[in-house]
Amino acid sequence: MLAFLKKWRQAYLEDKGNRLHAELEEERNALCGKSTFTETEVLSKLASEDRRNTFIRSWSKAADDLYEEGCRRGYH
């Protein structure tokens, strides 16, 4: 019985690892597939300083959220 449980646990952990790897791979592909802009291109398209500040605050918050999510998942 103990041998069965050890084999089952090992299979479970491998499956869990495979699922997490597939999830990370999917997220990476989604992020890498998006078109990107340079900082200069983005800032030149923002007309007023208020819009720039709003954009920078939003961008900073999104970066913080991603960092916190990564920490929560144990990536850092």
Coordinates of C-alpha atoms in Angstrom, one line a residue:
M1 CA 0.0 0.0 0.0
L2 CA 2.8 2.4 0.9
A3 CA 4.5 1.7 -2.5
F4 CA 1.3 2.5 -4.3
L5 CA 0.9 5.8 -2.4
K6 CA 4.5 6.8 -3.2
K7 CA 4.0 6.1 -6.9
W8 CA 0.7 7.9 -6.9
R9 CA 2.2 10.9 -5.1
Q10 CA 5.1 11.0 -7.6
A11 CA 2.7 10.8 -10.6
Y12 CA 0.6 13.6 -9.0
L13 CA 3.6 15.9 -8.5
E14 CA 4.8 15.3 -12.1
D15 CA 1.3 16.0 -13.5
K16 CA 1.1 19.2 -11.3
G17 CA 4.5 20.3 -12.5
N18 CA 3.6 19.6 -16.2
R19 CA 0.4 21.6 -15.8
L20 CA 2.2 24.6 -14.1
H21 CA 4.8 24.5 -16.8
A22 CA 2.2 24.5 -19.6
E23 CA 0.4 27.4 -17.9
L24 CA 3.6 29.4 -17.7
E25 CA 4.4 28.6 -21.3
E26 CA 1.0 29.8 -22.4
E27 CA 1.4 33.1 -20.4
R28 CA 4.9 33.6 -21.9
N29 CA 3.6 33.0 -25.4
A30 CA 0.7 35.4 -24.9
L31 CA 3.1 38.1 -23.6
C32 CA 5.7 37.5 -26.3
G33 CA 3.1 37.5 -29.1
K34 CA 1.8 41.0 -28.3
S35 CA 3.1 43.8 -30.4
T36 CA 5.2 46.2 -28.4
F37 CA 6.1 49.9 -28.6
T38 CA 9.2 51.7 -27.5
E39 CA 8.9 54.1 -24.6
T40 CA 9.6 57.1 -27.0
E41 CA 6.7 56.0 -29.3
V42 CA 4.3 55.7 -26.5
L43 CA 5.2 59.0 -24.9
S44 CA 5.2 60.9 -28.2
K45 CA 1.6 59.7 -28.8
L46 CA 0.4 61.0 -25.5
A47 CA -0.6 64.6 -26.1
S48 CA -0.7 66.3 -22.7
E49 CA 1.3 65.9 -19.5
D50 CA -1.7 64.8 -17.6
R51 CA -2.2 61.9 -19.9
R52 CA 1.5 61.0 -19.6
N53 CA 1.3 61.0 -15.8
T54 CA -1.9 58.9 -15.9
F55 CA -0.3 56.5 -18.3
I56 CA 2.9 56.3 -16.1
R57 CA 0.9 55.7 -13.0
S58 CA -1.2 53.0 -14.7
W59 CA 1.9 51.3 -16.1
S60 CA 3.6 51.4 -12.7
K61 CA 0.6 49.8 -11.1
A62 CA 0.4 47.1 -13.7
A63 CA 4.1 46.3 -13.2
D64 CA 3.6 46.2 -9.4
D65 CA 0.6 43.9 -9.8
L66 CA 2.6 41.5 -12.0
Y67 CA 5.5 41.5 -9.5
E68 CA 3.2 40.8 -6.6
E69 CA 1.5 38.0 -8.6
G70 CA 4.8 36.5 -9.4
C71 CA 5.8 36.6 -5.7
R72 CA 2.5 35.0 -4.7
R73 CA 3.1 32.2 -7.1
G74 CA 6.7 31.8 -5.9
Y75 CA 8.5 32.9 -9.0
H76 CA 10.8 35.4 -7.2

